[in-house]
PDB file of C-alpha atoms in Angstrom:
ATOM      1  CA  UNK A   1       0.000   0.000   0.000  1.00  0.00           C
ATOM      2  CA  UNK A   2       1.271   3.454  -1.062  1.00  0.00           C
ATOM      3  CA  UNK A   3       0.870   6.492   1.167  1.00  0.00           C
ATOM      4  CA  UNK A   4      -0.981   9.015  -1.394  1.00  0.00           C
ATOM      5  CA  UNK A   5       0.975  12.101   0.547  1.00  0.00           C
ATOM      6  CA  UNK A   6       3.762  11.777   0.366  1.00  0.00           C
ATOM      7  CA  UNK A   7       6.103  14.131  -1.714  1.00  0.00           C
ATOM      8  CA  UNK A   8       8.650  12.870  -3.764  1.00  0.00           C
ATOM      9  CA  UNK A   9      11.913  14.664  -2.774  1.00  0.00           C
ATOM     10  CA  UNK A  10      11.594  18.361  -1.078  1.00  0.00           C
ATOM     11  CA  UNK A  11       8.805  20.005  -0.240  1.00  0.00           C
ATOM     12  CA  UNK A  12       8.263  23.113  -1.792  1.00  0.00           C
ATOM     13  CA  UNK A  13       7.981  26.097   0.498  1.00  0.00           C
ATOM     14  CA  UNK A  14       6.169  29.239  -0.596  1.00  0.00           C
ATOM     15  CA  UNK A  15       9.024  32.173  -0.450  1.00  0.00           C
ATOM     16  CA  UNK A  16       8.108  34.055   2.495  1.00  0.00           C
ATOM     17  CA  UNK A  17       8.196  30.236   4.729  1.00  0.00           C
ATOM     18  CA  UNK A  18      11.024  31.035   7.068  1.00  0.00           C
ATOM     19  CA  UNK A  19       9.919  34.655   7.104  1.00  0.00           C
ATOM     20  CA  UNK A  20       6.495  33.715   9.112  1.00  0.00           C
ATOM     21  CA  UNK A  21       8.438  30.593  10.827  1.00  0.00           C
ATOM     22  CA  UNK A  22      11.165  33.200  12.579  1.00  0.00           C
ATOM     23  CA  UNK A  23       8.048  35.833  13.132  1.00  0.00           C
ATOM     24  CA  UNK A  24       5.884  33.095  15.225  1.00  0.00           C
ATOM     25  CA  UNK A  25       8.620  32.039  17.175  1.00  0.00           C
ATOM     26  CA  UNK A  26       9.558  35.753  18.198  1.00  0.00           C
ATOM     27  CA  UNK A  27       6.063  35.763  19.769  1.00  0.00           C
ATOM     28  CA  UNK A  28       7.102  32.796  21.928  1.00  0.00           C
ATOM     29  CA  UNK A  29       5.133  29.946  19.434  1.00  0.00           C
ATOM     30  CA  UNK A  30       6.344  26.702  19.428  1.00  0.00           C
ATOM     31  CA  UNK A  31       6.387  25.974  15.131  1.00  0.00           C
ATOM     32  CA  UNK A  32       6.632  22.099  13.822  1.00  0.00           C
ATOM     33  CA  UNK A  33       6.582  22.121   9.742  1.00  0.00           C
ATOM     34  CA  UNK A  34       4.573  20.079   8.099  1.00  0.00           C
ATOM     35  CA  UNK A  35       4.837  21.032   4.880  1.00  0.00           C
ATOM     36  CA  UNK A  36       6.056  17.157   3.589  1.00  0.00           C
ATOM     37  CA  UNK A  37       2.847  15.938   5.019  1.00  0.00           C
ATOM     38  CA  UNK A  38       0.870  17.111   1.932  1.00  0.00           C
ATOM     39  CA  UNK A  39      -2.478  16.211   1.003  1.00  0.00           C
ATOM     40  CA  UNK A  40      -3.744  19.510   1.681  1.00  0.00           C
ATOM     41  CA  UNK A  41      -2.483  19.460   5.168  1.00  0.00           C
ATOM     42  CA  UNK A  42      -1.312  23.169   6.295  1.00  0.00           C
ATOM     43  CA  UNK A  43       2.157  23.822   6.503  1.00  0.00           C
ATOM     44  CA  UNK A  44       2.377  24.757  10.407  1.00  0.00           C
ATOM     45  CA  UNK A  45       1.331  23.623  13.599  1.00  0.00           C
ATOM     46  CA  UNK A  46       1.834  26.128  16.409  1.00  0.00           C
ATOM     47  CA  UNK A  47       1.880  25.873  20.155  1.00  0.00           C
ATOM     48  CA  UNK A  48       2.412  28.634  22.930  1.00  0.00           C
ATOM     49  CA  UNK A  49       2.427  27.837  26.580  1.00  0.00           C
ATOM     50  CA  UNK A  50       2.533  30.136  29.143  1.00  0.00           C
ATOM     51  CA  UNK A  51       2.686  29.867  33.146  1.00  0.00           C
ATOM     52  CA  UNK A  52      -0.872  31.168  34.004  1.00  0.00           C
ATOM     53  CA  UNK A  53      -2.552  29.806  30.661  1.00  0.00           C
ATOM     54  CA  UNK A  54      -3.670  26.811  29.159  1.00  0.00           C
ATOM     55  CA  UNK A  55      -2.201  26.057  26.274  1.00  0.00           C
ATOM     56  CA  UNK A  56      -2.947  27.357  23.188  1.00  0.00           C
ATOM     57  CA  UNK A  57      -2.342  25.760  19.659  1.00  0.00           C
ATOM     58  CA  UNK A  58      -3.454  26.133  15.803  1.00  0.00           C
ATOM     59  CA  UNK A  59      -2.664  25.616  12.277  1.00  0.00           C
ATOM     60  CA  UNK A  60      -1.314  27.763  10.111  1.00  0.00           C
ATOM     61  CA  UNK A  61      -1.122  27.692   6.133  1.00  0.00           C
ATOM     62  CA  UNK A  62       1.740  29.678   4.639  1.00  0.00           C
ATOM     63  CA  UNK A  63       0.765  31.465   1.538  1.00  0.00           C
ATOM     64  CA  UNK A  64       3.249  33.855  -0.513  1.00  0.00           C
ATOM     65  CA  UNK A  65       1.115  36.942  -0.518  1.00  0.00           C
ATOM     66  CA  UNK A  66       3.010  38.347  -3.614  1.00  0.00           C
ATOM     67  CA  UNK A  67       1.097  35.065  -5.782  1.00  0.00           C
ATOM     68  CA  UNK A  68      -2.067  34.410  -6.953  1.00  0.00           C
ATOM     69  CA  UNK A  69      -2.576  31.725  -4.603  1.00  0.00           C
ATOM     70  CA  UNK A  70      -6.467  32.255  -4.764  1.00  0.00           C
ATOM     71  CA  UNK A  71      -6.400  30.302  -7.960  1.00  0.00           C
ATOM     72  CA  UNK A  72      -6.199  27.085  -6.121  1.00  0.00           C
ATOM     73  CA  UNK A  73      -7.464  24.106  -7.952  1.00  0.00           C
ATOM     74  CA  UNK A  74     -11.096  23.020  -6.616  1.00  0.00           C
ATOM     75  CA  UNK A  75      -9.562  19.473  -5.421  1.00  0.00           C
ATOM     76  CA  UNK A  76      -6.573  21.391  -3.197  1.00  0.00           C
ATOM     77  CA  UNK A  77      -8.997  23.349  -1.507  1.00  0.00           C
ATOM     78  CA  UNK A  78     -11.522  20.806  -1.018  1.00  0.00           C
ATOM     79  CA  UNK A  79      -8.846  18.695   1.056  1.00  0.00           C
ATOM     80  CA  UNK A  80      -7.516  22.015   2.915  1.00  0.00           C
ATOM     81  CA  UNK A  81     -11.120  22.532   4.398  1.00  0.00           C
ATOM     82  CA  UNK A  82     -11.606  18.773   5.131  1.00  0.00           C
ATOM     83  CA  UNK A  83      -8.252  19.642   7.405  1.00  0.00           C
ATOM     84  CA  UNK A  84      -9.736  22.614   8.607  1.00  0.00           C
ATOM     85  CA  UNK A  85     -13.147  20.775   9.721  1.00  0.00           C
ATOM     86  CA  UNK A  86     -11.548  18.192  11.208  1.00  0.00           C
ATOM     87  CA  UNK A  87      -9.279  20.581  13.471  1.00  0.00           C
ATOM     88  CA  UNK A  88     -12.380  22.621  14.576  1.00  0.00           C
ATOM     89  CA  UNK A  89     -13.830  19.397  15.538  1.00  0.00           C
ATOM     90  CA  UNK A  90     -11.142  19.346  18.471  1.00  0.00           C
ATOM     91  CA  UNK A  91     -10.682  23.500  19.231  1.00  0.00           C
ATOM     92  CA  UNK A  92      -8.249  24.081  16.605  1.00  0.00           C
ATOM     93  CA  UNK A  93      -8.021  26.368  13.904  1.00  0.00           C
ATOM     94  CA  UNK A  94      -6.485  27.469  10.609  1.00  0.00           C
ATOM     95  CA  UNK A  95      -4.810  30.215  10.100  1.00  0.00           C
ATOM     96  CA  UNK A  96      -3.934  31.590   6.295  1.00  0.00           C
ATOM     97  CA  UNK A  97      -0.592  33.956   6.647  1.00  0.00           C
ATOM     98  CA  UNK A  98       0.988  35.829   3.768  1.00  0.00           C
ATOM     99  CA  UNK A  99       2.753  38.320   5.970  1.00  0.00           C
ATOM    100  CA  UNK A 100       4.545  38.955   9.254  1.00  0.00           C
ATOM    101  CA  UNK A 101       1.456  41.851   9.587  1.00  0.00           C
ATOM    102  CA  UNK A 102      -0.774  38.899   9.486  1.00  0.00           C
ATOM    103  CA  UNK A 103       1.073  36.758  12.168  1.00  0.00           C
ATOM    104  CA  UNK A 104       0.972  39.886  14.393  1.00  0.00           C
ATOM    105  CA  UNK A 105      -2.978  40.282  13.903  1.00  0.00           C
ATOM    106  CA  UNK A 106      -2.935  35.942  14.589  1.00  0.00           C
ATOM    107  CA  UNK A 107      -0.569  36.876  17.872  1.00  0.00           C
ATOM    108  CA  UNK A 108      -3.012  39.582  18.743  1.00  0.00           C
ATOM    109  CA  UNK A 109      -6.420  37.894  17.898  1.00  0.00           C
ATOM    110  CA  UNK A 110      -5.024  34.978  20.170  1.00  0.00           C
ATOM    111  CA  UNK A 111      -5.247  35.129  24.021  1.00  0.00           C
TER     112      UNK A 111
END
């Protein structure tokens, strides 16, 4: 049996990856890639704990703002909001990031 999901050699990254990856963990998020998952799984889970909170975690998709990633074929985003409904079913959510201004509105928006 074959694993569908798997991507054959690297992932690809959208440009601004490592820009959102370095801006998340400056806000004190925890970041695991999982952009080799694939199957329309989002690129980032995140995870911030802090002494007088319970812990807080979500998704994040990484999207390269300068793109016209809109133009998605109907498939790929079908199987990113199958993702997204199944992380809702347990608290979680998805966030879609193009910019560090975005992962300051996520940082804010999150208690």
């Amino acid at each position: 049996m074959t694993n569908v999901n798997r991507y054959r050699g690297r992932p690809k990254r959208d440009a601004n990856h490592a820009l959102i990856v370095a801006a998340l963990e400056a806000h004190g998020w925890f970041v695991q890639d999982l952009v080799g998952v694939g199957g329309g799984c989002p690129d980032l889970v995140v995870f911030r704990v802090r002494p007088t909170e319970r812990p807080r975690w979500a998704f994040v998709e990484v999207k390269d703002g300068a793109k016209k990633w809109k133009r998605h074929n109907p498939k790929v985003l079908e199987r990113q909001q199958a993702w997204a409904d199944r992380f809702a079913r347990f608290g979680g959510k998805v966030e879609m990031v193009t910019c560090v201004e975005d992962v300051q509105r996520f940082v804010a928006e999150t208690p």
